[in-house]
Short mmCIF file of C-alpha atoms in Angstrom, two decimals:
data_model
loop_
_atom_site.label_atom_id
_atom_site.label_comp_id
_atom_site.label_asym_id
_atom_site.label_seq_id
_atom_site.Cartn_x
_atom_site.Cartn_y
_atom_site.Cartn_z
CA MET A 1 7.19 -20.76 243.73
CA GLY A 2 9.55 -23.70 243.57
CA TYR A 3 13.18 -24.55 243.22
CA VAL A 4 15.42 -22.30 241.09
CA PRO A 5 19.03 -23.41 240.39
CA ARG A 6 21.71 -21.29 242.09
CA LEU A 7 23.40 -20.14 238.85
CA LYS A 8 20.08 -19.26 237.20
CA GLN A 9 19.16 -17.05 240.16
CA GLU A 10 22.63 -15.49 240.14
CA PHE A 11 22.29 -14.79 236.40
CA LYS A 12 19.01 -12.95 236.95
CA ASP A 13 20.16 -11.03 240.02
CA ARG A 14 23.82 -10.14 239.42
CA ILE A 15 25.20 -11.22 236.05
CA THR A 16 22.58 -9.45 233.89
CA ALA A 17 23.37 -6.12 235.55
CA SER A 18 27.13 -6.72 235.34
CA LEU A 19 27.06 -7.52 231.60
CA THR A 20 24.71 -4.59 230.88
CA GLU A 21 27.17 -2.26 232.58
CA GLU A 22 30.23 -3.80 230.88
CA PHE A 23 28.88 -3.73 227.30
CA GLY A 24 26.38 -0.84 227.60
CA TYR A 25 23.25 -2.70 226.52
CA LYS A 26 20.14 -0.55 226.21
CA ASN A 27 17.70 -3.43 226.70
CA VAL A 28 17.74 -6.46 229.03
CA MET A 29 16.95 -8.70 226.04
CA GLN A 30 20.35 -7.81 224.48
CA VAL A 31 22.22 -9.45 227.37
CA PRO A 32 23.73 -12.77 226.19
CA LYS A 33 22.52 -15.90 227.94
CA LEU A 34 23.36 -19.58 227.95
CA ASN A 35 21.07 -21.43 225.49
CA LYS A 36 22.24 -25.01 225.88
CA ILE A 37 25.10 -27.28 226.88
CA VAL A 38 25.92 -30.34 224.76
CA VAL A 39 27.98 -33.13 226.33
CA SER A 40 29.22 -35.64 223.74
CA ARG A 41 31.64 -38.50 223.36
CA GLY A 42 32.78 -40.28 220.23
CA ILE A 43 33.81 -43.91 220.56
CA GLY A 44 36.07 -45.12 217.78
CA ALA A 45 36.28 -48.66 219.17
CA ALA A 46 32.47 -48.99 219.02
CA VAL A 47 32.83 -50.36 215.47
CA ALA A 48 34.07 -53.64 216.96
CA ASP A 49 32.17 -53.65 220.28
CA LYS A 50 28.55 -52.45 220.49
CA LYS A 51 28.55 -52.69 224.31
CA LEU A 52 30.83 -49.62 224.50
CA VAL A 53 28.03 -47.36 223.23
CA GLU A 54 25.63 -48.65 225.91
CA ASN A 55 28.24 -48.05 228.64
CA THR A 56 28.87 -44.53 227.34
CA VAL A 57 25.13 -43.75 227.26
CA GLU A 58 24.86 -44.93 230.89
CA GLU A 59 27.86 -42.84 231.96
CA LEU A 60 26.66 -39.64 230.27
CA THR A 61 23.19 -40.20 231.77
CA LEU A 62 24.73 -40.50 235.24
CA ILE A 63 26.90 -37.41 234.79
CA THR A 64 24.23 -35.10 233.36
CA GLY A 65 21.04 -36.36 234.97
CA GLN A 66 19.33 -36.66 231.58
CA ARG A 67 19.11 -39.67 229.25
CA ALA A 68 21.84 -39.69 226.60
CA VAL A 69 21.18 -40.71 223.00
CA SER A 70 23.55 -42.73 220.86
CA THR A 71 24.74 -41.07 217.67
CA ILE A 72 25.02 -42.97 214.41
CA SER A 73 27.44 -42.63 211.51
CA LYS A 74 26.24 -40.65 208.50
CA LYS A 75 28.29 -42.41 205.85
CA ASP A 76 30.53 -45.39 205.14
CA VAL A 77 34.27 -45.08 205.82
CA ALA A 78 36.03 -48.17 204.51
CA SER A 79 39.41 -47.49 206.15
CA PHE A 80 37.76 -47.50 209.61
CA LYS A 81 35.49 -50.48 208.77
CA LEU A 82 32.57 -48.17 209.48
CA ARG A 83 29.16 -48.54 207.85
CA LYS A 84 26.36 -46.01 207.56
CA GLY A 85 23.94 -46.25 210.48
CA MET A 86 26.34 -47.83 212.99
CA PRO A 87 26.32 -46.33 216.53
CA ILE A 88 29.65 -44.53 217.11
CA GLY A 89 29.05 -42.16 220.04
CA ALA A 90 26.63 -40.58 222.48
CA LYS A 91 25.45 -37.08 223.34
CA VAL A 92 23.18 -35.18 225.73
CA THR A 93 21.69 -31.74 225.08
CA LEU A 94 20.90 -29.88 228.31
CA ARG A 95 18.58 -26.87 228.45
CA GLY A 96 16.83 -24.93 231.21
CA GLU A 97 17.25 -25.92 234.84
CA ARG A 98 19.19 -29.15 234.16
CA MET A 99 21.69 -27.08 232.17
CA TYR A 100 22.32 -24.73 235.11
CA GLU A 101 22.53 -27.66 237.55
CA PHE A 102 25.11 -29.43 235.36
CA LEU A 103 27.15 -26.22 234.96
CA ASP A 104 27.10 -25.71 238.74
CA ARG A 105 28.33 -29.29 239.35
CA LEU A 106 30.99 -28.90 236.63
CA ILE A 107 32.38 -25.69 238.13
CA THR A 108 32.13 -26.50 241.85
CA SER A 109 32.95 -30.21 242.05
CA ALA A 110 34.26 -31.66 238.77
CA LEU A 111 36.83 -29.15 237.46
CA PRO A 112 38.62 -28.78 240.83
CA ARG A 113 39.23 -32.57 240.76
CA VAL A 114 41.27 -32.36 237.53
CA ARG A 115 44.94 -33.13 238.15
CA ASP A 116 47.23 -30.05 238.01
CA PHE A 117 44.29 -27.82 237.15
CA GLY A 118 45.28 -24.29 236.22
CA GLY A 119 42.12 -23.14 234.49
CA ILE A 120 40.51 -23.97 231.16
CA ASN A 121 41.83 -22.77 227.80
CA ALA A 122 40.24 -19.62 226.41
CA THR A 123 40.98 -20.73 222.83
CA GLY A 124 37.84 -22.85 222.41
CA PHE A 125 35.61 -20.05 221.10
CA ASP A 126 34.24 -20.43 217.55
CA GLY A 127 33.89 -16.76 216.57
CA ARG A 128 30.11 -16.70 217.06
CA GLY A 129 29.92 -16.75 220.84
CA ASN A 130 29.99 -20.50 221.46
CA TYR A 131 32.64 -22.28 223.54
CA SER A 132 33.85 -25.88 223.38
CA MET A 133 36.14 -27.64 225.80
CA GLY A 134 37.42 -31.16 226.23
CA ILE A 135 37.71 -33.22 229.38
CA THR A 136 40.31 -36.00 229.31
CA GLU A 137 38.85 -38.30 231.97
CA GLN A 138 35.30 -38.93 233.15
CA ILE A 139 36.34 -39.84 236.70
CA ILE A 140 36.46 -36.16 237.74
CA PHE A 141 32.68 -36.28 238.10
CA PRO A 142 31.64 -37.46 241.59
CA GLU A 143 28.63 -39.34 240.12
CA ILE A 144 30.95 -41.87 238.46
CA ASN A 145 31.95 -44.93 240.51
CA ILE A 146 35.63 -45.53 239.73
CA ASP A 147 35.36 -49.28 240.40
CA ARG A 148 32.82 -49.76 237.59
CA ILE A 149 34.92 -47.96 234.95
CA LYS A 150 36.34 -50.22 232.26
CA LYS A 151 38.34 -47.55 230.42
CA ILE A 152 39.10 -43.90 231.18
CA GLU A 153 37.72 -41.77 228.35
CA GLY A 154 37.20 -38.07 227.77
CA MET A 155 34.29 -36.04 226.48
CA ASN A 156 33.50 -32.76 224.73
CA ILE A 157 31.38 -30.06 226.35
CA THR A 158 29.95 -27.27 224.18
CA PHE A 159 28.34 -24.14 225.62
CA GLU A 160 26.01 -22.42 223.16
CA THR A 161 25.25 -18.80 224.06
CA SER A 162 23.16 -16.06 222.49
CA ALA A 163 26.25 -13.81 222.42
CA THR A 164 27.30 -12.51 219.01
CA THR A 165 31.03 -12.12 219.77
CA ASP A 166 33.59 -14.22 221.60
CA LYS A 167 34.34 -11.36 223.99
CA GLU A 168 30.71 -11.23 225.15
CA ALA A 169 30.57 -15.01 225.49
CA LYS A 170 33.80 -15.13 227.50
CA SER A 171 32.49 -12.43 229.85
CA LEU A 172 29.23 -14.35 230.31
CA LEU A 173 30.98 -17.66 231.02
CA THR A 174 33.49 -15.98 233.36
CA GLU A 175 30.63 -14.36 235.28
CA LEU A 176 28.90 -17.75 235.51
CA GLY A 177 32.08 -19.09 237.11
CA LEU A 178 34.11 -20.92 234.44
CA PRO A 179 37.79 -20.60 235.48
CA PHE A 180 39.66 -19.47 232.36
CA LYS A 181 43.47 -19.43 232.33
CA LYS A 182 45.09 -16.05 232.75
CA ASN A 183 47.09 -15.28 229.60
#
């Protein structure tokens, strides 16, 4: 048939049954699933230096395995010397197999490399079943060559799920392997 990512196969085989049992779903289609992962980074200093946006696009492309797009400002902000249409960040939206591959790399190789890691905060849920987390330094990803880094920067990672409540979403992400802190 072809290659199927490890987490996608695990979701079909084990996690669907586990969530159905935990929440008492009557139909397999009610089980929440991961829709997409958005990795983004805003660059405030990009107002003065356009090269920063290109470097960020390259870094996010390396990390995720999919070409990043630069984001542009929507309106003028005089106090930041920002004009409408200026590039001020970059983002990547991952779906399907690339999404599961990125999640697998994040859980197994990147998060364990964070200094003094004790789990990720469970406070990043938005009330509708989506979870956002921040990473303070991009060098935790093995794809990044530390010698070529000009400045250590963080990024935001948002997990969009089809879950309707935060409890369902947290159960789904915990089953997928995200290490939440114990309260």
